[in-house]
Amino acid sequence: MTRFPIERSGDLIRIGSRPPHPERTALVEARGALLLWDVLDRSPHPAAEIHDLALAADWLWEVYGPYLTYGFELGVTSFTTEEASPVLDAARALAHLHWAEAWWPASHETGVPALAPGLLRAETAWRTSAVEHLLDDVEAVERALTGIDLAALTTLAGHPILGAEARALAASVEGLAEDHGITLEHEPQRVQSDWALAAGGSESGDLVLASGTDAVDWALMPQGLADAAAEATWTATMRAGTLTLAVTLPAAPDARDLPLTARIAGLDLPLSLDGDTFTGDIEAPQGFMMLPAADRTLQVFAPGFALPAPSDPEAADRRAAILAFAAERLADPAASLTERAARP
Amino acid sequence: MVQGIAAAAAVPRGMLIADAWAQLGDAVAPLSNTSGRPLARTVKLLLDPLVLRPAQHPRFAGGVIGVEHVDALRRAILDAGPALAATAAWFQLVKKARRRAGVTEGHPQDLYFQRCFELAHLHGDPKTAPDAARIAAETVADVHTERGEVTVDRLRRFVTDPSRTAELTGLLRSAWERRGTPESGTANPTRIGPPAPADRQSAADGLPPHRNSTAIVGGKPLHGENVGATESPRLGPSATTDRGNAIGRPPVDRAPASGDRQPLESARAAAPNYTALTGARGIPGNDPDSNQSGSPSGTWTGSAATEVGADNPGSPLPGSFSGRGHAAPIGTARSGTPGEAIERRPADPAATSVRGLVSPDPGRGSAAVSDGRLLHPSSEPAPAPDDRLAAFLDGCAAEPDAGLWDALAADRVGSIEAAELDSPGVARGYGLTVADRPHRPELGDRASKRSLPKPFDRSIMERLFAAFTSVFQRESMGDVPSLVRGEITRSAAPWQLATEPGRVTMALGRDASAGLGEPSTPAATSAGTNPDIAAASAAPGTAAERGIAAESATTDAAWSGIAAASPTTDANARLLRRWQRESYVHRVLRLPHNEAAPADLREDVRTVRRSYLRRLWARVHGRELRGESTASDEVWDLLDGVLRSVVMDQRDRLRRSLERGVRP
């Protein structure tokens, strides 16, 4: 049973409230409303922001049961529902896949493997089709199908336990594609790189003068670059008479080779993927060593994605909770095929 | 599930439909999604226009259904069960035939749903039809053939044929020459007030009359009422001998009014394609601004009358309205209510400064007078078209006012509002051209999807190319010569569109999109590191340009819009809210932050209103080419769908920037 406050402000009706952070938010953009699940909250029912009740009334009953609409008319300020329906489940599953695409915390350090992107896309398309009748985007299914590579499912098709499910998904997606006039790819899957643990550390023979470690704000970079649990490390080294500043950041499993930038003490270091670590170094002014420790904090961001920002002191706790949630999903038989297939 | 709430006053329509649909069982599975609900397209293309027909049965319209009609609605669906089951079976067969024929073009549901419904009525269940497989194959071939009739190749050959160049160039020149003269009316619709009844419908648009007339489709005249609105040009062989309901098709009708607000025109004919109706994008991966992703998208599987000069191909300007009616100078009309013109659009500096000719630039008013248009100062008090545009925008989402919609077209409000486009910088400010003022387009001899200019800068060739490479409804267009001549006429007309409803739609879109992409803080004008924007801000330009250039380039303020722009109408408020939601959705989906995104993507956000108006123009243009009328209850879907389409394309581009690696 879920109990929600109902609040009206202007043209907006809120059922419950937005999850506290984007990184905890699983979203479905429905016709006339946003549906928002907090992934750390186990309630099956989402919060909703209804911006067009006339449109949303058509499907709201599938999510909250048939009485909510009357509640609006009566001006109630809270609402309780036990509604369970396949459509609610499907919407939640879709929202979860959207969340996973954006925020899945792949991490060597905590043993959270990367999700297979091709599989994730195929499953998302399939879930999208289950709730297409309530989505805002009238071409959501076509959009989700576009660019899917069914070869991503062939590896899994031979899996002893998940194989049947993978084959069924492939068949379903193929049928969907035909219904929507989309041609799917069947390219051979890119060979995934072997996972190896991050090497890190400074080269021997150099004199390490100072070093430090800072948390990384994962909202400042796309999903799947940095290890979700790792911190970035800077090292100031005297090497052949030059002060060199090096930054290392452990990469996520199957990390994409996209540029990152580390900013420390006003210096920007481009980082690039080297094995399982994003690294970069730069010659530092001698004055670097004189700076107070507070001025030597490290921020890592993806250029073109976000501007550097100081990290939120509460971010570490939130991140730990999400990592724990992901680990739990990997062991959950009710989790998505994509998550179960990633299980080591 | 219905029983449990029978005591209440009304039941959600979607719930009743789902309930009745479930009783139809597996036979309709091909028309259902995996949750067992009718597909969105099933509702839009079959249930609404062909089964429930809320326009004829208002009790089935709206988001909720009175309890007293619950049983009737359920019965209507259950009664249609056998027909729907047969439709589903035909659809499976047709899909199989399509596969065998190797056809991949178009959206099968859009293309075949209503055809299959017809087949179900003509032949019943395909299992009992002796040559079902042949019929299915013919259906696919039929659709496919019709699509190929007008090809880019033929267009190019026609336009570049040396023996025609002189004639076509002459037509183009004379169309634009007349445009500048006060009596032509095409560009200077200075007439305010209702036109003379005789020319009201279409003569002034250079078009064949839209209704109660003869239209020509594929060279054959179609007689009958509402040819464009309710008849399909291709109902199959049996239909051509006996059009209308006699073939056993159920009567079709117009879409539900309010409530679900996905208006449909009649059946296949004018209720064509779900995608286009609901305003989704066209083909993925196409040019962002123009037709490709935005423009007349999808497959309008029907609609007969090609308006574009179809019945008068030899006369490029059949009846440009030559001085009939009242020629009230727009400057006089406007300057009568200067305060109003200014106050009504606080959110839209471009509009405020230029469109009303109540210009903050003292030079411009005289320019307007000196260009020879203000010939007949009228002593009549001019109507206030602006107010009616605003009034329509206030109601179009929830309760569209059909009478007002008709009046806006009849009084040529769209044409009147187009006058501002000839003032320096205005059309550019709307993203419709890069030139200071619209100029006569080239005839053109080439076109490329990748490099389509802004709508008003496109050659005649490019305009037509854009319309029929990005969409799949060529079957409803006229033949190449009349398309080209019609396009020449159109290019010289107000908004460079041929029909008054289309022009009114542009004026509505312009007003409804006011404030999109504008910053909430003028301080953001500094424009940060974007040299383009800095240059734009520094360059001397019209007030319109400056207004747009002042938009933020540096912060998410560009998303908020709302703080800067207090919405002028309900439709404006709704569009601004969609835009504002987008900022939040981006964070949730972990898309690049606007302030850090690559310059071209930031520019997308900043100039969203221009993209919006370009895409709206392309959609309206496509609708005109297909001869589709726009009803009052379709306008909001068009206006809202265009923004959704622009926004979704921006997301796609952001995603692609993530995939290739984001670099500032």
JSON list of C-alpha atoms in Angstrom, two decimals, chain A residues 11-12 18-19 21-23 25-27 29 31-34 36 49 51-55 57-59 61-62 65-67 69-70 73 85-87 90 98-99 101-105 121 126-144 146 172 175-183 217-226 256-259 302-307, chain B residues 1 4-5 8-16 18-19 30 32-41 44 62-64 91-92 95-96 98-99 104-109 259-262 274-275 278-282 284 297-298 397 554 570 573-574 577-578 581-582 584-585 587-598 636 640 644-645 648-649 651-652 655 657-664:
[
{"chain": "A", "resi": 11, "resn": "ASP", "atom": "CA", "xyz": [-1.88, 23.79, -13.49]},
{"chain": "A", "resi": 12, "resn": "LEU", "atom": "CA", "xyz": [0.28, 21.12, -11.96]},
{"chain": "A", "resi": 18, "resn": "ARG", "atom": "CA", "xyz": [10.13, 14.08, -6.90]},
{"chain": "A", "resi": 19, "resn": "PRO", "atom": "CA", "xyz": [12.88, 11.68, -5.87]},
{"chain": "A", "resi": 21, "resn": "HIS", "atom": "CA", "xyz": [18.24, 13.37, -6.79]},
{"chain": "A", "resi": 22, "resn": "PRO", "atom": "CA", "xyz": [18.34, 12.74, -10.51]},
{"chain": "A", "resi": 23, "resn": "GLU", "atom": "CA", "xyz": [20.63, 9.78, -9.87]},
{"chain": "A", "resi": 25, "resn": "THR", "atom": "CA", "xyz": [15.13, 8.84, -10.35]},
{"chain": "A", "resi": 26, "resn": "ALA", "atom": "CA", "xyz": [13.55, 6.36, -12.71]},
{"chain": "A", "resi": 27, "resn": "LEU", "atom": "CA", "xyz": [11.39, 8.18, -15.19]},
{"chain": "A", "resi": 29, "resn": "GLU", "atom": "CA", "xyz": [7.30, 10.39, -19.67]},
{"chain": "A", "resi": 31, "resn": "ARG", "atom": "CA", "xyz": [0.95, 11.52, -21.78]},
{"chain": "A", "resi": 32, "resn": "GLY", "atom": "CA", "xyz": [0.04, 14.42, -19.58]},
{"chain": "A", "resi": 33, "resn": "ALA", "atom": "CA", "xyz": [2.33, 13.49, -16.69]},
{"chain": "A", "resi": 34, "resn": "LEU", "atom": "CA", "xyz": [5.80, 12.49, -15.60]},
{"chain": "A", "resi": 36, "resn": "LEU", "atom": "CA", "xyz": [8.89, 9.22, -11.16]},
{"chain": "A", "resi": 49, "resn": "GLU", "atom": "CA", "xyz": [3.63, 15.36, -11.87]},
{"chain": "A", "resi": 51, "resn": "HIS", "atom": "CA", "xyz": [0.51, 18.67, -16.19]},
{"chain": "A", "resi": 52, "resn": "ASP", "atom": "CA", "xyz": [-2.51, 17.73, -18.25]},
{"chain": "A", "resi": 53, "resn": "LEU", "atom": "CA", "xyz": [-5.11, 15.86, -16.30]},
{"chain": "A", "resi": 54, "resn": "ALA", "atom": "CA", "xyz": [-7.45, 15.48, -19.25]},
{"chain": "A", "resi": 55, "resn": "LEU", "atom": "CA", "xyz": [-4.80, 13.54, -21.11]},
{"chain": "A", "resi": 57, "resn": "ALA", "atom": "CA", "xyz": [-6.97, 10.51, -16.99]},
{"chain": "A", "resi": 58, "resn": "ASP", "atom": "CA", "xyz": [-6.99, 8.11, -19.89]},
{"chain": "A", "resi": 59, "resn": "TRP", "atom": "CA", "xyz": [-4.32, 5.91, -18.27]},
{"chain": "A", "resi": 61, "resn": "TRP", "atom": "CA", "xyz": [-6.19, 4.35, -13.50]},
{"chain": "A", "resi": 62, "resn": "GLU", "atom": "CA", "xyz": [-3.70, 1.77, -14.73]},
{"chain": "A", "resi": 65, "resn": "GLY", "atom": "CA", "xyz": [-6.32, 2.43, -9.66]},
{"chain": "A", "resi": 66, "resn": "PRO", "atom": "CA", "xyz": [-9.68, 3.80, -10.69]},
{"chain": "A", "resi": 67, "resn": "TYR", "atom": "CA", "xyz": [-10.37, 6.07, -7.74]},
{"chain": "A", "resi": 69, "resn": "THR", "atom": "CA", "xyz": [-9.55, 10.65, -10.69]},
{"chain": "A", "resi": 70, "resn": "TYR", "atom": "CA", "xyz": [-12.47, 11.07, -8.37]},
{"chain": "A", "resi": 73, "resn": "GLU", "atom": "CA", "xyz": [-12.59, 16.07, -8.27]},
{"chain": "A", "resi": 85, "resn": "SER", "atom": "CA", "xyz": [-1.43, -4.13, -12.62]},
{"chain": "A", "resi": 86, "resn": "PRO", "atom": "CA", "xyz": [0.73, -5.46, -15.43]},
{"chain": "A", "resi": 87, "resn": "VAL", "atom": "CA", "xyz": [0.84, -2.00, -16.91]},
{"chain": "A", "resi": 90, "resn": "ALA", "atom": "CA", "xyz": [5.72, -2.64, -17.16]},
{"chain": "A", "resi": 98, "resn": "HIS", "atom": "CA", "xyz": [15.93, 4.28, -18.30]},
{"chain": "A", "resi": 99, "resn": "TRP", "atom": "CA", "xyz": [17.58, 4.75, -14.93]},
{"chain": "A", "resi": 101, "resn": "GLU", "atom": "CA", "xyz": [21.04, 3.49, -18.92]},
{"chain": "A", "resi": 102, "resn": "ALA", "atom": "CA", "xyz": [21.81, 6.78, -17.24]},
{"chain": "A", "resi": 103, "resn": "TRP", "atom": "CA", "xyz": [23.07, 5.88, -13.80]},
{"chain": "A", "resi": 104, "resn": "TRP", "atom": "CA", "xyz": [24.07, 2.21, -13.54]},
{"chain": "A", "resi": 105, "resn": "PRO", "atom": "CA", "xyz": [27.10, 2.36, -11.23]},
{"chain": "A", "resi": 121, "resn": "ARG", "atom": "CA", "xyz": [18.55, -1.17, -25.64]},
{"chain": "A", "resi": 126, "resn": "TRP", "atom": "CA", "xyz": [10.52, -4.24, -25.62]},
{"chain": "A", "resi": 127, "resn": "ARG", "atom": "CA", "xyz": [9.40, -2.61, -22.38]},
{"chain": "A", "resi": 128, "resn": "THR", "atom": "CA", "xyz": [8.55, 0.57, -24.20]},
{"chain": "A", "resi": 129, "resn": "SER", "atom": "CA", "xyz": [6.16, -1.30, -26.42]},
{"chain": "A", "resi": 130, "resn": "ALA", "atom": "CA", "xyz": [4.29, -2.61, -23.41]},
{"chain": "A", "resi": 131, "resn": "VAL", "atom": "CA", "xyz": [3.27, 0.87, -22.34]},
{"chain": "A", "resi": 132, "resn": "GLU", "atom": "CA", "xyz": [3.26, 2.69, -25.66]},
{"chain": "A", "resi": 133, "resn": "HIS", "atom": "CA", "xyz": [-0.40, 3.49, -25.17]},
{"chain": "A", "resi": 134, "resn": "LEU", "atom": "CA", "xyz": [0.37, 5.86, -22.31]},
{"chain": "A", "resi": 135, "resn": "LEU", "atom": "CA", "xyz": [3.61, 7.50, -23.47]},
{"chain": "A", "resi": 136, "resn": "ASP", "atom": "CA", "xyz": [3.96, 11.12, -24.41]},
{"chain": "A", "resi": 137, "resn": "ASP", "atom": "CA", "xyz": [6.20, 10.40, -27.36]},
{"chain": "A", "resi": 138, "resn": "VAL", "atom": "CA", "xyz": [3.98, 9.00, -30.07]},
{"chain": "A", "resi": 139, "resn": "GLU", "atom": "CA", "xyz": [7.02, 7.48, -31.71]},
{"chain": "A", "resi": 140, "resn": "ALA", "atom": "CA", "xyz": [8.62, 6.11, -28.57]},
{"chain": "A", "resi": 141, "resn": "VAL", "atom": "CA", "xyz": [8.74, 2.55, -29.86]},
{"chain": "A", "resi": 142, "resn": "GLU", "atom": "CA", "xyz": [10.31, 3.49, -33.17]},
{"chain": "A", "resi": 143, "resn": "ARG", "atom": "CA", "xyz": [12.79, 5.67, -31.39]},
{"chain": "A", "resi": 144, "resn": "ALA", "atom": "CA", "xyz": [13.70, 2.89, -28.98]},
{"chain": "A", "resi": 146, "resn": "THR", "atom": "CA", "xyz": [16.25, 2.63, -33.96]},
{"chain": "A", "resi": 172, "resn": "SER", "atom": "CA", "xyz": [9.91, -10.08, -29.82]},
{"chain": "A", "resi": 175, "resn": "GLY", "atom": "CA", "xyz": [8.50, -8.63, -34.49]},
{"chain": "A", "resi": 176, "resn": "LEU", "atom": "CA", "xyz": [8.22, -5.14, -33.08]},
{"chain": "A", "resi": 177, "resn": "ALA", "atom": "CA", "xyz": [10.65, -3.83, -35.63]},
{"chain": "A", "resi": 178, "resn": "GLU", "atom": "CA", "xyz": [8.63, -5.35, -38.41]},
{"chain": "A", "resi": 179, "resn": "ASP", "atom": "CA", "xyz": [5.41, -3.87, -37.06]},
{"chain": "A", "resi": 180, "resn": "HIS", "atom": "CA", "xyz": [7.00, -0.45, -36.96]},
{"chain": "A", "resi": 181, "resn": "GLY", "atom": "CA", "xyz": [8.89, -0.63, -40.22]},
{"chain": "A", "resi": 182, "resn": "ILE", "atom": "CA", "xyz": [12.32, -0.42, -38.62]},
{"chain": "A", "resi": 183, "resn": "THR", "atom": "CA", "xyz": [15.27, -2.34, -40.00]},
{"chain": "A", "resi": 217, "resn": "ASP", "atom": "CA", "xyz": [30.94, 13.66, -8.86]},
{"chain": "A", "resi": 218, "resn": "TRP", "atom": "CA", "xyz": [29.48, 11.25, -11.32]},
{"chain": "A", "resi": 219, "resn": "ALA", "atom": "CA", "xyz": [26.86, 13.71, -12.44]},
{"chain": "A", "resi": 220, "resn": "LEU", "atom": "CA", "xyz": [29.65, 15.61, -14.17]},
{"chain": "A", "resi": 221, "resn": "MET", "atom": "CA", "xyz": [30.35, 12.85, -16.67]},
{"chain": "A", "resi": 222, "resn": "PRO", "atom": "CA", "xyz": [28.40, 10.39, -18.76]},
{"chain": "A", "resi": 223, "resn": "GLN", "atom": "CA", "xyz": [27.54, 6.97, -17.44]},
{"chain": "A", "resi": 224, "resn": "GLY", "atom": "CA", "xyz": [30.14, 4.27, -17.75]},
{"chain": "A", "resi": 225, "resn": "LEU", "atom": "CA", "xyz": [33.38, 6.22, -17.71]},
{"chain": "A", "resi": 226, "resn": "ALA", "atom": "CA", "xyz": [34.75, 6.38, -14.19]},
{"chain": "A", "resi": 256, "resn": "ARG", "atom": "CA", "xyz": [34.35, 4.08, -23.09]},
{"chain": "A", "resi": 257, "resn": "ASP", "atom": "CA", "xyz": [37.36, 6.01, -24.19]},
{"chain": "A", "resi": 258, "resn": "LEU", "atom": "CA", "xyz": [36.02, 9.50, -23.87]},
{"chain": "A", "resi": 259, "resn": "PRO", "atom": "CA", "xyz": [37.97, 12.46, -22.65]},
{"chain": "A", "resi": 302, "resn": "ALA", "atom": "CA", "xyz": [33.72, 15.46, -18.87]},
{"chain": "A", "resi": 303, "resn": "PRO", "atom": "CA", "xyz": [34.32, 18.48, -21.07]},
{"chain": "A", "resi": 304, "resn": "GLY", "atom": "CA", "xyz": [31.30, 19.18, -23.19]},
{"chain": "A", "resi": 305, "resn": "PHE", "atom": "CA", "xyz": [29.15, 17.38, -20.68]},
{"chain": "A", "resi": 306, "resn": "ALA", "atom": "CA", "xyz": [29.36, 19.43, -17.51]},
{"chain": "A", "resi": 307, "resn": "LEU", "atom": "CA", "xyz": [31.27, 22.26, -15.96]},
{"chain": "B", "resi": 1, "resn": "MET", "atom": "CA", "xyz": [-13.45, -3.60, -13.47]},
{"chain": "B", "resi": 4, "resn": "GLY", "atom": "CA", "xyz": [-16.67, -1.58, -9.17]},
{"chain": "B", "resi": 5, "resn": "ILE", "atom": "CA", "xyz": [-17.01, 2.06, -10.05]},
{"chain": "B", "resi": 8, "resn": "ALA", "atom": "CA", "xyz": [-19.45, 7.16, -9.82]},
{"chain": "B", "resi": 9, "resn": "ALA", "atom": "CA", "xyz": [-20.50, 9.77, -12.28]},
{"chain": "B", "resi": 10, "resn": "ALA", "atom": "CA", "xyz": [-18.06, 8.97, -15.01]},
{"chain": "B", "resi": 11, "resn": "VAL", "atom": "CA", "xyz": [-15.43, 6.44, -15.96]},
{"chain": "B", "resi": 12, "resn": "PRO", "atom": "CA", "xyz": [-12.11, 7.04, -17.67]},
{"chain": "B", "resi": 13, "resn": "ARG", "atom": "CA", "xyz": [-12.55, 6.35, -21.34]},
{"chain": "B", "resi": 14, "resn": "GLY", "atom": "CA", "xyz": [-9.26, 4.51, -21.53]},
{"chain": "B", "resi": 15, "resn": "MET", "atom": "CA", "xyz": [-10.42, 2.14, -18.85]},
{"chain": "B", "resi": 16, "resn": "LEU", "atom": "CA", "xyz": [-13.63, 1.31, -20.65]},
{"chain": "B", "resi": 18, "resn": "ALA", "atom": "CA", "xyz": [-9.26, -1.47, -22.22]},
{"chain": "B", "resi": 19, "resn": "ASP", "atom": "CA", "xyz": [-12.00, -3.45, -20.56]},
{"chain": "B", "resi": 30, "resn": "PRO", "atom": "CA", "xyz": [-1.96, -7.99, -33.66]},
{"chain": "B", "resi": 32, "resn": "SER", "atom": "CA", "xyz": [-2.66, -4.78, -29.25]},
{"chain": "B", "resi": 33, "resn": "ASN", "atom": "CA", "xyz": [0.50, -3.99, -27.39]},
{"chain": "B", "resi": 34, "resn": "THR", "atom": "CA", "xyz": [2.19, -6.45, -25.08]},
{"chain": "B", "resi": 35, "resn": "SER", "atom": "CA", "xyz": [0.11, -5.28, -22.14]},
{"chain": "B", "resi": 36, "resn": "GLY", "atom": "CA", "xyz": [-2.98, -6.30, -24.07]},
{"chain": "B", "resi": 37, "resn": "ARG", "atom": "CA", "xyz": [-4.14, -2.74, -24.62]},
{"chain": "B", "resi": 38, "resn": "PRO", "atom": "CA", "xyz": [-5.11, -1.52, -28.05]},
{"chain": "B", "resi": 39, "resn": "LEU", "atom": "CA", "xyz": [-2.08, 0.05, -29.65]},
{"chain": "B", "resi": 40, "resn": "ALA", "atom": "CA", "xyz": [-2.04, 3.82, -29.68]},
{"chain": "B", "resi": 41, "resn": "ARG", "atom": "CA", "xyz": [-2.43, 3.60, -33.44]},
{"chain": "B", "resi": 44, "resn": "LYS", "atom": "CA", "xyz": [-6.23, 6.61, -33.43]},
{"chain": "B", "resi": 62, "resn": "GLY", "atom": "CA", "xyz": [-13.76, 13.13, -23.91]},
{"chain": "B", "resi": 63, "resn": "GLY", "atom": "CA", "xyz": [-11.54, 11.67, -21.27]},
{"chain": "B", "resi": 64, "resn": "VAL", "atom": "CA", "xyz": [-14.37, 10.31, -19.18]},
{"chain": "B", "resi": 91, "resn": "PHE", "atom": "CA", "xyz": [-2.90, -7.13, -41.08]},
{"chain": "B", "resi": 92, "resn": "GLN", "atom": "CA", "xyz": [-0.89, -10.28, -40.43]},
{"chain": "B", "resi": 95, "resn": "LYS", "atom": "CA", "xyz": [2.65, -7.87, -43.30]},
{"chain": "B", "resi": 96, "resn": "LYS", "atom": "CA", "xyz": [3.61, -11.25, -44.67]},
{"chain": "B", "resi": 98, "resn": "ARG", "atom": "CA", "xyz": [5.05, -6.92, -47.50]},
{"chain": "B", "resi": 99, "resn": "ARG", "atom": "CA", "xyz": [7.92, -9.02, -46.25]},
{"chain": "B", "resi": 104, "resn": "THR", "atom": "CA", "xyz": [10.59, -1.72, -46.01]},
{"chain": "B", "resi": 105, "resn": "GLU", "atom": "CA", "xyz": [9.36, 1.80, -46.57]},
{"chain": "B", "resi": 106, "resn": "GLY", "atom": "CA", "xyz": [6.87, 3.42, -44.26]},
{"chain": "B", "resi": 107, "resn": "HIS", "atom": "CA", "xyz": [5.18, 2.44, -41.04]},
{"chain": "B", "resi": 108, "resn": "PRO", "atom": "CA", "xyz": [3.11, -0.70, -41.58]},
{"chain": "B", "resi": 109, "resn": "GLN", "atom": "CA", "xyz": [0.48, 0.25, -39.03]},
{"chain": "B", "resi": 259, "resn": "GLY", "atom": "CA", "xyz": [-10.59, 14.85, -24.01]},
{"chain": "B", "resi": 260, "resn": "ASP", "atom": "CA", "xyz": [-8.11, 12.72, -25.76]},
{"chain": "B", "resi": 261, "resn": "ARG", "atom": "CA", "xyz": [-7.33, 15.51, -28.12]},
{"chain": "B", "resi": 262, "resn": "GLN", "atom": "CA", "xyz": [-5.85, 13.44, -30.83]},
{"chain": "B", "resi": 274, "resn": "TYR", "atom": "CA", "xyz": [-1.10, 8.65, -36.62]},
{"chain": "B", "resi": 275, "resn": "THR", "atom": "CA", "xyz": [2.41, 9.91, -36.60]},
{"chain": "B", "resi": 278, "resn": "THR", "atom": "CA", "xyz": [0.24, 13.50, -33.28]},
{"chain": "B", "resi": 279, "resn": "GLY", "atom": "CA", "xyz": [3.16, 15.45, -34.43]},
{"chain": "B", "resi": 280, "resn": "ALA", "atom": "CA", "xyz": [6.01, 13.09, -34.21]},
{"chain": "B", "resi": 281, "resn": "ARG", "atom": "CA", "xyz": [9.17, 13.25, -36.15]},
{"chain": "B", "resi": 282, "resn": "GLY", "atom": "CA", "xyz": [9.65, 11.88, -39.56]},
{"chain": "B", "resi": 284, "resn": "PRO", "atom": "CA", "xyz": [15.29, 9.44, -37.89]},
{"chain": "B", "resi": 297, "resn": "SER", "atom": "CA", "xyz": [6.17, 13.14, -40.93]},
{"chain": "B", "resi": 298, "resn": "GLY", "atom": "CA", "xyz": [4.90, 9.77, -41.49]},
{"chain": "B", "resi": 397, "resn": "ALA", "atom": "CA", "xyz": [-5.68, 22.70, -26.10]},
{"chain": "B", "resi": 554, "resn": "THR", "atom": "CA", "xyz": [25.70, 30.24, -20.91]},
{"chain": "B", "resi": 570, "resn": "ASP", "atom": "CA", "xyz": [-2.77, 28.94, -22.39]},
{"chain": "B", "resi": 573, "resn": "ALA", "atom": "CA", "xyz": [2.04, 28.44, -21.18]},
{"chain": "B", "resi": 574, "resn": "ARG", "atom": "CA", "xyz": [1.77, 24.79, -22.14]},
{"chain": "B", "resi": 577, "resn": "ARG", "atom": "CA", "xyz": [6.01, 24.15, -19.50]},
{"chain": "B", "resi": 578, "resn": "ARG", "atom": "CA", "xyz": [7.02, 21.39, -21.90]},
{"chain": "B", "resi": 581, "resn": "ARG", "atom": "CA", "xyz": [10.22, 20.03, -18.05]},
{"chain": "B", "resi": 582, "resn": "GLU", "atom": "CA", "xyz": [12.88, 19.19, -20.53]},
{"chain": "B", "resi": 584, "resn": "TYR", "atom": "CA", "xyz": [14.63, 18.35, -15.49]},
{"chain": "B", "resi": 585, "resn": "VAL", "atom": "CA", "xyz": [14.31, 15.34, -17.76]},
{"chain": "B", "resi": 587, "resn": "ARG", "atom": "CA", "xyz": [19.23, 15.79, -15.57]},
{"chain": "B", "resi": 588, "resn": "VAL", "atom": "CA", "xyz": [17.36, 12.60, -14.83]},
{"chain": "B", "resi": 589, "resn": "LEU", "atom": "CA", "xyz": [18.51, 11.04, -18.10]},
{"chain": "B", "resi": 590, "resn": "ARG", "atom": "CA", "xyz": [22.06, 12.26, -17.47]},
{"chain": "B", "resi": 591, "resn": "LEU", "atom": "CA", "xyz": [22.34, 14.12, -20.70]},
{"chain": "B", "resi": 592, "resn": "PRO", "atom": "CA", "xyz": [24.99, 16.80, -21.12]},
{"chain": "B", "resi": 593, "resn": "HIS", "atom": "CA", "xyz": [24.34, 19.92, -19.11]},
{"chain": "B", "resi": 594, "resn": "ASN", "atom": "CA", "xyz": [23.31, 22.71, -21.33]},
{"chain": "B", "resi": 595, "resn": "GLU", "atom": "CA", "xyz": [25.88, 25.16, -20.06]},
{"chain": "B", "resi": 596, "resn": "ALA", "atom": "CA", "xyz": [28.70, 22.77, -20.91]},
{"chain": "B", "resi": 597, "resn": "ALA", "atom": "CA", "xyz": [27.38, 21.22, -24.09]},
{"chain": "B", "resi": 598, "resn": "PRO", "atom": "CA", "xyz": [29.17, 21.73, -27.38]},
{"chain": "B", "resi": 636, "resn": "TRP", "atom": "CA", "xyz": [-3.01, 22.07, -30.68]},
{"chain": "B", "resi": 640, "resn": "ASP", "atom": "CA", "xyz": [2.52, 20.79, -29.33]},
{"chain": "B", "resi": 644, "resn": "ARG", "atom": "CA", "xyz": [7.95, 17.60, -28.82]},
{"chain": "B", "resi": 645, "resn": "SER", "atom": "CA", "xyz": [9.58, 16.69, -32.07]},
{"chain": "B", "resi": 648, "resn": "MET", "atom": "CA", "xyz": [13.24, 14.82, -28.95]},
{"chain": "B", "resi": 649, "resn": "ASP", "atom": "CA", "xyz": [15.62, 15.57, -31.78]},
{"chain": "B", "resi": 651, "resn": "ARG", "atom": "CA", "xyz": [17.90, 14.76, -27.10]},
{"chain": "B", "resi": 652, "resn": "ASP", "atom": "CA", "xyz": [18.94, 12.48, -29.92]},
{"chain": "B", "resi": 655, "resn": "ARG", "atom": "CA", "xyz": [22.92, 11.30, -27.05]},
{"chain": "B", "resi": 657, "resn": "SER", "atom": "CA", "xyz": [27.34, 13.62, -28.80]},
{"chain": "B", "resi": 658, "resn": "LEU", "atom": "CA", "xyz": [27.79, 11.29, -25.83]},
{"chain": "B", "resi": 659, "resn": "GLU", "atom": "CA", "xyz": [28.46, 8.37, -28.08]},
{"chain": "B", "resi": 660, "resn": "ARG", "atom": "CA", "xyz": [31.08, 10.07, -30.15]},
{"chain": "B", "resi": 661, "resn": "GLY", "atom": "CA", "xyz": [32.64, 11.75, -27.18]},
{"chain": "B", "resi": 662, "resn": "VAL", "atom": "CA", "xyz": [31.68, 15.13, -26.02]},
{"chain": "B", "resi": 663, "resn": "ARG", "atom": "CA", "xyz": [34.10, 17.86, -26.77]},
{"chain": "B", "resi": 664, "resn": "PRO", "atom": "CA", "xyz": [33.41, 21.46, -26.11]}
]
